[in-house]
Amino acid sequence: MMASQAISAPPHVPADRVIDFDLYNFPVEGLEYQATMRRIFQSNPARVLWTPHNGGHWIVKNNQDVATVLADNDHFSSRRIMVTTEDQQRPPLVPLQLDPPHHAPYRALLQAALSPKAVGKLGDRARELSIELIEGFKRDGHCEFIGQFAQHLPIAIFMEIVGLPAEDRPYLTEVAETAMRGETEEIRNEAAGKLMMYGMAKVAERRANPGNDLISTIVKAEVEGKPIDDFPLTGMILLLLLGGLDTVASTLGFYAQFLATHPEHRRQLVENPELIANANEELLRRFPIAILAREVKADFTLDGITMKAGEMVLAPTPMDGLDEHKFADPLTVDFNREKPGANSTFGGGVHRCVGSMLARTELRIFLEEWLKRIPDFAVKPGFEPKVSARSVATITRLELVWDPASVK
Amino acid sequence: MSTPAKGQPGTRRYQCFYCGTVYDEALGCPEDGIPPGTLWEDVPDDWVCPECAAGKADFALDEDW
Ligand code: HEM
Ligand SMILES: [Zn+2]
């Protein structure tokens, strides 16, 4: 059964703004999640739309309005960040679900661990691991990209940051996947519960026996003059797990499917590896995976429409990178495009992704090390990959094939 | 005129938290109209990262440079 139930539009919603859009269940054309969403939103020329699905919510759809919703903390709160009618029984993700001024001190703790300098060291590890994974299957001539590569890399790096033992990797990968994408809210909540239990056990361990890892740093830290309570602490660890795993794995999936189906683009990067840095930004622009939402905190009028306090508004990050007023011919991937990186794929305002340097590094390393070794590959004939989406869009499985004789 | 020592005003480097882009005082950012030698303090507050559009406040001094 679909979780959302349609309700009729409240009186302050003009009929010409209503669109039939269910975020968790709209028909994606092939793997074109972002382009399909854009086409649906553009089918109605109005600037602000409203859909009755998922509790009923507003939608903004151009680069400026997405930026406004993300930047204006006086009118838009992160207390609720998903459109849904279901209960979310988990501790708030910290600092993601905190508004200023409470947000900053928690964020500062993560910032040091994810600064460009800190990421430089993690990048070396990410490269070693990428090479190891690719070398492990390149002579097979095939792989299931998501399970064999995309999920491994970010989880191993996360485990490095928080100092977790490598043998816990399969368990964490599975539970994190279920927490994000389990069939029902109940199954997702149960998995999130397991992650929290796991996190809290580690917190207790580090309290007794601190090390140099991020959990130890957070455990020892003070916010507003006192140590962090277990509740926000759990929310922080949960966010690090969920925020850093699924996003990178999902983005890698979109990168791999694009390259698998675009031989000229692949060749361009193999022949001109110096284009990879800009190509990375261009692919991030073209394939954003985060669909953000905010709770209206105080009535806000936009384009003659008043969004009322307590209502939800969707701020889809793809509507920035794919806005033709900001990027000409936005659906075309052009590795020579000027400044593709100035987009909202990593959000905006005070919550802009604290892991973006790490994410950029992991993604660039994938492009570099993969194309060096497997320059030619395709989606397995007959295999039809699918996109699944909660608040992050992802390709769930991606079977790739190549000629083992062509590997380097 | 003698060249200032490393880490002194005029030779400092600031790095973007989000994408790693470096603002080097010695080089400035001519494409944004900021000439070589422009001190960080003199870079306009509304200047944004040329690569990822993060704000000036998102840059931090590279202490090791
Ligand atoms: C391609 C990969 C990634 C994408 C597209 C992405 C996207 C985003 C977006 C859009 C936000 C803002 C959410 C909002 O405003 O509601 C965000 C926040 C965040 N991300 Fe990422 N992210 C990625 C990778 C990572 C990684 C690798 C980490 C950690 C290791 C991470 C940790 C976080 C955290 C902790 C926040 C909350 C920041 C705050 O509330 O101040 N992300 N991310
Ligand atoms: Zn930048």
Coordinates of C-alpha atoms and ligand atoms in Angstrom, one line a residue:
Chain A
M1 CA 0.0 0.0 0.0
M2 CA 1.1 3.5 -0.7
A3 CA 1.9 5.4 2.5
S4 CA 0.5 8.7 1.3
Q5 CA -3.1 9.4 1.3
A6 CA -4.6 12.2 -0.8
I7 CA -6.2 15.0 1.0
S8 CA -8.0 18.0 -0.5
A9 CA -6.2 21.3 -0.9
P10 CA -6.7 23.8 2.0
P11 CA -8.6 27.0 1.0
H12 CA -5.5 29.2 0.8
V13 CA -4.1 27.0 -2.1
P14 CA -5.3 28.3 -5.5
A15 CA -6.5 25.4 -7.7
D16 CA -4.0 26.3 -10.5
R17 CA -1.1 25.5 -8.1
V18 CA -2.2 22.0 -7.4
I19 CA -0.1 19.2 -8.9
D20 CA -0.5 15.4 -8.6
F21 CA 3.0 14.6 -7.4
D22 CA 4.0 11.8 -5.0
L23 CA 7.7 12.1 -4.1
Y24 CA 7.9 8.5 -3.1
N25 CA 6.0 7.1 -6.0
F26 CA 6.2 9.0 -9.2
P27 CA 6.9 7.2 -12.6
V28 CA 10.6 7.7 -13.3
E29 CA 11.6 7.4 -17.0
G30 CA 14.4 4.9 -17.0
L31 CA 17.1 6.1 -14.6
E32 CA 16.2 9.8 -15.3
Y33 CA 15.1 10.5 -11.8
Q34 CA 16.2 14.2 -11.8
A35 CA 15.0 14.9 -15.4
T36 CA 11.6 13.3 -14.8
M37 CA 11.1 15.3 -11.6
R38 CA 12.0 18.5 -13.5
R39 CA 9.6 17.7 -16.3
I40 CA 6.8 17.1 -13.9
F41 CA 7.4 20.4 -12.0
Q42 CA 7.8 22.3 -15.2
S43 CA 4.5 20.9 -16.6
N44 CA 2.9 23.6 -14.4
P45 CA 4.2 27.1 -15.2
A46 CA 3.6 28.5 -11.7
R47 CA 6.6 29.2 -9.4
V48 CA 5.2 27.6 -6.3
L49 CA 3.2 24.4 -6.5
W50 CA 1.2 22.3 -4.0
T51 CA 0.6 18.6 -3.9
P52 CA -1.9 16.7 -1.8
H53 CA 0.4 13.7 -1.4
N54 CA 2.5 12.9 1.7
G55 CA 0.4 15.0 4.0
G56 CA 0.1 17.8 1.5
H57 CA 3.0 20.2 0.9
W58 CA 4.4 23.1 -1.1
I59 CA 7.1 22.7 -3.8
V60 CA 9.5 25.3 -4.9
K61 CA 11.2 24.7 -8.3
N62 CA 13.7 27.3 -9.4
N63 CA 17.2 27.9 -8.2
Q64 CA 16.5 31.1 -6.4
D65 CA 13.5 29.8 -4.5
V66 CA 15.3 26.6 -3.5
A67 CA 18.2 28.8 -2.2
T68 CA 15.8 31.0 -0.3
V69 CA 14.1 28.2 1.5
L70 CA 17.4 26.7 2.5
A71 CA 18.9 30.0 3.6
D72 CA 16.0 31.7 5.4
N73 CA 16.1 30.1 8.9
D74 CA 13.6 32.6 10.3
H75 CA 10.8 31.3 8.0
F76 CA 11.9 27.7 7.4
S77 CA 12.9 25.2 10.1
S78 CA 14.8 21.9 9.8
R79 CA 12.8 20.4 12.7
R80 CA 11.0 18.3 10.1
I81 CA 13.0 17.5 7.0
M82 CA 10.9 14.9 5.3
V83 CA 7.4 15.2 3.8
T84 CA 5.5 12.2 5.3
T85 CA 2.3 11.3 7.1
E86 CA 4.1 8.7 9.1
D87 CA 5.7 9.0 12.6
Q88 CA 9.4 9.3 12.7
Q89 CA 10.4 7.7 16.0
R90 CA 14.0 8.4 16.0
P91 CA 16.1 11.0 17.8
P92 CA 16.5 14.2 15.7
L93 CA 19.6 14.0 13.5
V94 CA 22.1 16.5 14.9
P95 CA 23.0 19.1 13.7
L96 CA 20.8 18.5 10.6
Q97 CA 17.5 19.0 12.5
L98 CA 18.5 21.8 14.7
D99 CA 17.9 25.5 13.8
P100 CA 20.2 28.4 14.6
P101 CA 21.5 29.2 17.2
H102 CA 21.6 25.6 18.6
H103 CA 22.9 24.2 15.3
A104 CA 26.4 25.8 15.2
P105 CA 28.2 24.3 18.2
Y106 CA 27.4 20.8 17.1
R107 CA 28.3 21.4 13.6
A108 CA 31.6 22.8 14.6
L109 CA 32.6 19.4 16.1
L110 CA 32.1 17.7 12.8
Q111 CA 33.7 20.5 10.8
A112 CA 37.2 19.9 12.2
A113 CA 37.0 16.2 11.4
L114 CA 35.8 16.8 7.8
S115 CA 38.0 19.8 6.8
P116 CA 40.0 19.7 3.6
K117 CA 43.1 19.0 5.6
A118 CA 41.5 16.1 7.5
V119 CA 40.0 14.8 4.2
G120 CA 43.4 14.8 2.6
K121 CA 44.5 11.9 4.8
L122 CA 41.2 10.1 4.4
G123 CA 41.5 10.5 0.6
D124 CA 44.7 8.4 0.7
R125 CA 42.8 5.6 2.4
A126 CA 39.9 6.0 0.0
R127 CA 42.3 5.6 -2.9
E128 CA 43.9 2.5 -1.5
L129 CA 40.5 0.9 -0.9
S130 CA 39.1 1.9 -4.4
I131 CA 42.1 0.3 -6.0
E132 CA 41.8 -2.8 -3.9
L133 CA 38.1 -3.2 -4.7
I134 CA 38.5 -2.6 -8.5
E135 CA 41.5 -4.9 -8.7
G136 CA 39.5 -7.6 -6.9
F137 CA 36.9 -7.9 -9.7
K138 CA 38.3 -6.3 -12.8
R139 CA 39.4 -9.6 -14.4
D140 CA 35.9 -11.1 -13.9
G141 CA 34.5 -8.9 -16.6
H142 CA 31.5 -8.0 -14.5
C143 CA 30.3 -6.7 -11.1
E144 CA 27.2 -5.6 -9.3
F145 CA 28.4 -2.0 -8.9
I146 CA 26.3 -0.9 -5.9
G147 CA 27.0 -3.9 -3.7
Q148 CA 30.6 -4.5 -4.8
F149 CA 31.9 -1.0 -5.0
A150 CA 29.5 2.0 -4.2
Q151 CA 28.5 0.9 -0.7
H152 CA 31.9 -0.3 0.3
L153 CA 33.9 2.8 -0.2
P154 CA 31.9 5.3 1.9
I155 CA 31.2 2.9 4.7
A156 CA 34.9 2.0 5.0
I157 CA 35.8 5.7 5.1
F158 CA 33.2 6.4 7.7
M159 CA 34.5 3.6 9.8
E160 CA 37.9 5.1 9.6
I161 CA 36.6 8.5 10.8
V162 CA 34.9 7.1 13.8
G163 CA 37.4 4.4 14.4
L164 CA 35.2 1.3 14.0
P165 CA 36.6 -2.2 13.5
A166 CA 36.6 -3.4 9.9
E167 CA 34.9 -6.6 10.8
D168 CA 31.7 -4.7 11.6
R169 CA 31.4 -3.5 8.0
P170 CA 29.0 -6.1 6.6
Y171 CA 26.7 -5.6 9.5
L172 CA 26.7 -1.9 9.3
T173 CA 26.3 -1.8 5.6
E174 CA 23.2 -4.0 5.8
V175 CA 21.5 -2.2 8.7
A176 CA 22.2 1.3 7.2
E177 CA 20.7 0.2 3.9
T178 CA 17.6 -1.1 5.7
A179 CA 17.3 2.1 7.8
M180 CA 17.3 4.2 4.6
R181 CA 15.3 2.0 2.3
G182 CA 13.4 -0.7 4.2
E183 CA 9.9 -1.3 2.9
T184 CA 7.9 0.3 5.7
E185 CA 8.5 3.1 8.2
E186 CA 8.4 0.3 10.9
I187 CA 11.2 -1.7 9.3
R188 CA 13.2 1.5 8.7
N189 CA 12.7 2.6 12.3
E190 CA 13.7 -0.8 13.6
A191 CA 17.0 -0.7 11.6
A192 CA 17.7 2.9 12.8
G193 CA 17.2 1.6 16.3
K194 CA 19.8 -1.1 15.7
L195 CA 22.2 1.6 14.4
M196 CA 21.6 3.7 17.5
M197 CA 22.2 0.7 19.8
Y198 CA 25.4 0.0 18.0
G199 CA 26.4 3.7 18.2
M200 CA 25.6 3.9 21.8
A201 CA 27.7 0.8 22.6
K202 CA 30.6 2.5 20.9
V203 CA 30.0 5.7 22.8
A204 CA 30.2 3.8 26.1
E205 CA 33.4 2.1 24.9
R206 CA 35.1 5.4 24.0
R207 CA 33.9 7.1 27.2
A208 CA 35.8 4.4 29.1
N209 CA 38.7 4.3 26.7
P210 CA 39.1 7.5 24.5
G211 CA 41.1 7.4 21.2
N212 CA 41.8 9.8 18.4
D213 CA 38.6 9.2 16.5
L214 CA 35.6 11.4 16.0
I215 CA 33.3 9.5 18.5
S216 CA 35.9 10.1 21.2
T217 CA 36.2 13.8 20.2
I218 CA 32.4 14.2 20.4
V219 CA 32.2 12.3 23.7
K220 CA 34.8 14.6 25.3
A221 CA 33.3 17.8 23.8
E222 CA 31.2 20.4 25.6
V223 CA 28.4 22.3 24.0
E224 CA 27.0 25.3 25.8
G225 CA 29.3 24.6 28.7
K226 CA 28.3 21.0 29.3
P227 CA 29.0 17.5 27.9
I228 CA 26.6 16.4 25.1
D229 CA 23.7 14.3 26.4
D230 CA 23.2 10.8 25.1
F231 CA 20.2 11.8 23.0
P232 CA 21.8 14.4 20.8
L233 CA 25.0 12.3 20.8
T234 CA 23.1 9.4 19.3
G235 CA 21.5 11.7 16.7
M236 CA 24.9 12.9 15.7
I237 CA 26.3 9.4 15.2
L238 CA 23.2 8.3 13.3
L239 CA 23.5 11.3 11.0
L240 CA 27.1 10.6 10.3
L241 CA 26.2 7.1 9.4
L242 CA 23.2 7.9 7.3
G243 CA 24.5 11.1 5.8
G244 CA 27.9 9.8 4.6
L245 CA 26.9 6.4 3.3
D246 CA 23.9 6.5 1.3
T247 CA 24.5 9.8 -0.4
V248 CA 27.9 8.9 -1.7
A249 CA 26.8 5.4 -2.7
S250 CA 23.8 6.8 -4.5
T251 CA 25.8 9.4 -6.3
L252 CA 28.4 6.8 -7.4
G253 CA 25.5 4.8 -8.8
F254 CA 24.4 7.7 -11.0
Y255 CA 28.0 8.4 -12.1
A256 CA 28.5 4.7 -13.1
Q257 CA 25.2 4.4 -15.0
F258 CA 26.0 7.6 -16.9
L259 CA 29.5 6.5 -17.9
A260 CA 28.3 3.0 -18.7
T261 CA 25.8 4.4 -21.2
H262 CA 28.0 7.3 -22.6
P263 CA 31.1 6.0 -24.4
E264 CA 32.2 9.4 -25.7
H265 CA 32.2 10.9 -22.3
R266 CA 34.1 7.9 -20.9
R267 CA 36.7 8.2 -23.6
Q268 CA 37.1 11.9 -23.1
L269 CA 38.1 11.3 -19.4
V270 CA 40.3 8.4 -20.2
E271 CA 42.2 10.5 -22.8
N272 CA 42.1 13.7 -20.7
P273 CA 42.3 12.8 -17.1
E274 CA 43.0 16.5 -16.3
L275 CA 39.2 17.0 -17.0
I276 CA 38.2 14.8 -14.2
A277 CA 38.0 17.5 -11.5
N278 CA 35.5 19.6 -13.6
A279 CA 33.7 16.4 -14.8
N280 CA 33.2 15.5 -11.1
E281 CA 31.5 18.9 -10.5
E282 CA 29.5 18.6 -13.7
L283 CA 28.2 15.1 -12.7
L284 CA 27.3 16.4 -9.3
R285 CA 25.3 19.2 -10.9
R286 CA 23.5 16.9 -13.3
F287 CA 22.7 14.1 -10.8
P288 CA 21.7 15.6 -7.4
I289 CA 20.2 13.0 -5.1
A290 CA 18.9 14.9 -2.1
I291 CA 15.3 16.0 -2.0
L292 CA 15.2 18.4 1.0
A293 CA 12.2 19.7 2.9
R294 CA 11.5 22.3 5.6
E295 CA 8.7 23.2 8.0
V296 CA 7.3 26.7 7.5
K297 CA 8.1 28.4 10.8
A298 CA 6.4 31.7 10.2
D299 CA 4.0 32.6 7.3
F300 CA 6.0 33.3 4.2
T301 CA 4.7 34.9 1.0
L302 CA 6.3 33.9 -2.3
D303 CA 4.9 34.7 -5.8
G304 CA 1.6 35.8 -4.2
I305 CA 1.1 32.6 -2.3
T306 CA 1.3 32.4 1.5
M307 CA 2.8 29.3 3.0
K308 CA 1.5 29.0 6.5
A309 CA 3.4 28.2 9.6
G310 CA 3.4 24.4 10.3
E311 CA 3.1 23.5 6.6
M312 CA 5.8 21.6 4.8
V313 CA 7.7 22.8 1.7
L314 CA 9.8 20.6 -0.6
A315 CA 13.2 22.1 -1.8
P316 CA 14.5 19.6 -4.4
T317 CA 18.2 20.1 -5.0
P318 CA 18.0 19.0 -8.6
M319 CA 15.9 22.1 -9.4
D320 CA 19.0 24.2 -8.9
G321 CA 21.5 22.3 -11.0
L322 CA 18.9 21.7 -13.7
D323 CA 17.5 25.2 -13.8
E324 CA 18.0 26.5 -17.4
H325 CA 18.2 30.1 -16.1
K326 CA 21.4 29.2 -14.2
F327 CA 23.0 26.5 -16.4
A328 CA 22.4 26.6 -20.2
D329 CA 21.2 23.3 -21.7
P330 CA 21.1 21.8 -18.2
L331 CA 20.3 18.2 -19.1
T332 CA 23.4 17.9 -21.3
V333 CA 26.5 16.7 -19.5
D334 CA 29.5 18.8 -20.7
F335 CA 32.8 18.2 -18.9
N336 CA 34.0 21.5 -20.2
R337 CA 31.1 23.5 -18.8
E338 CA 32.2 26.6 -16.9
K339 CA 31.8 26.5 -13.1
P340 CA 29.4 23.6 -12.8
G341 CA 30.2 23.4 -9.1
A342 CA 28.2 26.5 -8.1
N343 CA 25.1 24.4 -7.5
S344 CA 22.9 23.3 -4.5
T345 CA 23.6 19.5 -4.8
F346 CA 25.1 19.8 -1.3
G347 CA 22.3 22.0 0.0
G348 CA 22.8 25.6 1.1
G349 CA 22.7 27.9 4.0
V350 CA 23.9 26.8 7.5
H351 CA 23.3 23.1 6.8
R352 CA 25.2 23.0 3.6
C353 CA 26.9 19.5 3.6
V354 CA 29.7 19.3 6.1
G355 CA 30.9 16.2 4.3
S356 CA 31.1 17.7 0.8
M357 CA 34.9 17.9 0.6
L358 CA 35.0 14.2 1.6
A359 CA 32.3 13.3 -0.9
R360 CA 34.0 15.2 -3.7
T361 CA 37.2 13.4 -2.9
E362 CA 35.7 9.9 -2.9
L363 CA 33.8 10.6 -6.1
R364 CA 36.9 12.0 -7.9
I365 CA 39.0 9.0 -6.8
F366 CA 36.4 6.7 -8.2
L367 CA 36.6 8.4 -11.6
E368 CA 40.4 8.4 -11.6
E369 CA 41.0 4.8 -10.4
W370 CA 38.1 3.1 -12.2
L371 CA 38.7 4.6 -15.7
K372 CA 42.5 3.9 -15.4
R373 CA 41.7 0.2 -15.0
I374 CA 38.3 -0.4 -16.7
P375 CA 38.1 2.2 -19.4
D376 CA 35.2 0.5 -21.2
F377 CA 32.1 -0.9 -19.6
A378 CA 28.4 -1.2 -20.1
V379 CA 25.2 -2.1 -18.3
K380 CA 24.7 -5.8 -18.6
P381 CA 22.4 -6.5 -21.6
G382 CA 18.9 -7.4 -20.4
F383 CA 19.4 -6.0 -17.0
E384 CA 17.1 -3.1 -16.1
P385 CA 18.3 -1.0 -13.2
K386 CA 15.7 0.9 -11.2
V387 CA 15.7 4.1 -9.1
S388 CA 14.2 4.0 -5.6
A389 CA 13.7 7.1 -3.6
R390 CA 13.0 8.3 -0.1
S391 CA 14.6 11.6 0.6
V392 CA 17.7 10.3 -1.3
A393 CA 17.4 8.9 -4.8
T394 CA 19.4 5.8 -5.5
I395 CA 20.0 3.1 -8.1
T396 CA 19.4 0.0 -6.1
R397 CA 21.4 -2.5 -8.3
L398 CA 23.6 -1.9 -11.3
E399 CA 25.0 -4.9 -13.1
L400 CA 28.0 -3.8 -15.2
V401 CA 30.0 -5.8 -17.8
W402 CA 33.2 -5.3 -19.7
D403 CA 35.7 -7.3 -21.7
P404 CA 38.3 -8.8 -19.3
A405 CA 40.9 -8.4 -22.1
S406 CA 40.4 -4.6 -22.1
V407 CA 41.3 -4.0 -18.5
K408 CA 44.5 -2.2 -17.6
Chain B
M1 CA 61.2 45.5 -2.2
S2 CA 61.9 42.3 -0.3
T3 CA 59.5 39.4 -0.6
P4 CA 57.6 38.7 2.6
A5 CA 58.3 35.5 4.4
K6 CA 55.9 32.5 4.1
G7 CA 52.7 32.9 6.2
Q8 CA 53.1 36.7 6.3
P9 CA 50.4 39.0 4.9
G10 CA 50.8 38.9 1.2
T11 CA 51.7 35.3 0.9
R12 CA 48.9 33.6 2.9
R13 CA 46.6 31.0 1.5
Y14 CA 43.0 30.5 2.4
Q15 CA 41.1 27.3 1.5
C16 CA 37.4 26.7 0.8
F17 CA 35.9 24.3 3.3
Y18 CA 33.5 22.8 0.8
C19 CA 35.6 22.2 -2.3
G20 CA 39.2 22.8 -1.3
T21 CA 39.8 25.7 -3.7
V22 CA 42.7 27.9 -2.6
Y23 CA 42.8 31.7 -2.5
D24 CA 46.4 32.7 -2.7
E25 CA 47.1 36.3 -1.7
A26 CA 50.1 36.4 -4.1
L27 CA 47.9 35.4 -7.0
G28 CA 44.6 37.1 -6.1
C29 CA 41.7 36.2 -8.3
P30 CA 42.0 38.2 -11.5
E31 CA 38.9 36.5 -13.1
D32 CA 36.8 38.2 -10.3
G33 CA 38.7 41.4 -10.6
I34 CA 40.9 40.8 -7.5
P35 CA 44.5 41.7 -8.5
P36 CA 47.6 39.6 -7.4
G37 CA 48.8 40.8 -4.0
T38 CA 45.3 41.5 -2.6
L39 CA 45.3 40.7 1.2
W40 CA 42.5 38.5 2.4
E41 CA 41.1 41.4 4.5
D42 CA 40.7 43.4 1.3
V43 CA 38.8 40.7 -0.6
P44 CA 35.2 41.9 -0.7
D45 CA 32.9 40.2 1.8
D46 CA 30.5 39.3 -1.0
W47 CA 33.2 37.5 -2.9
V48 CA 32.3 33.8 -3.4
C49 CA 34.4 30.7 -4.1
P50 CA 35.0 30.7 -7.9
E51 CA 34.4 26.9 -8.0
C52 CA 31.5 26.2 -5.6
A53 CA 30.0 29.6 -4.7
A54 CA 30.6 29.1 -1.0
G55 CA 31.0 32.4 0.9
K56 CA 34.2 34.2 1.9
A57 CA 33.5 33.1 5.6
D58 CA 33.8 29.5 4.5
F59 CA 37.5 29.9 3.7
A60 CA 40.0 29.2 6.4
L61 CA 43.7 30.1 6.7
D62 CA 46.0 27.3 5.6
E63 CA 48.3 27.3 8.7
D64 CA 50.9 24.9 7.1
W65 CA 51.5 27.0 4.0
Ligands
HEM1 C1 27.6 13.1 -2.8 C2 27.5 12.9 -1.5 C3 26.6 13.8 -0.6 C4 25.6 14.6 -0.9 C5 24.9 14.8 -2.2 C6 25.2 15.3 0.3 C7 24.1 16.2 0.4 C8 23.8 16.9 1.6 C9 22.8 17.9 1.7 C10 21.9 18.3 0.5 C11 22.8 18.4 2.9 C12 21.9 19.5 3.5 C13 20.7 18.9 4.1 C14 19.6 19.9 4.6 O1 19.9 21.1 4.5 O2 18.6 19.5 5.0 C15 23.8 17.6 3.7 C16 24.1 17.8 5.0 C17 25.0 17.0 5.7 N1 25.8 16.0 5.2 FE1 26.0 15.5 3.3 N2 26.0 14.9 1.4 C18 26.9 14.0 0.8 C19 27.9 13.4 1.5 C20 28.2 13.5 2.9 C21 29.3 12.8 3.6 C22 30.4 12.0 2.9 C23 29.1 13.1 4.9 C24 29.9 12.8 6.1 C25 30.9 12.1 6.2 C26 27.9 14.0 5.0 C27 27.5 14.5 6.2 C28 26.5 15.5 6.3 C29 26.1 16.1 7.5 C30 26.6 15.8 8.9 C31 25.1 17.1 7.2 C32 24.4 18.0 8.1 C33 25.1 19.3 8.2 C34 24.3 20.4 9.1 O3 23.2 20.1 9.4 O4 25.0 21.4 9.4 N3 27.4 14.2 3.8 N4 24.4 16.7 2.8
ZN2 ZN 34.6 26.2 -2.9

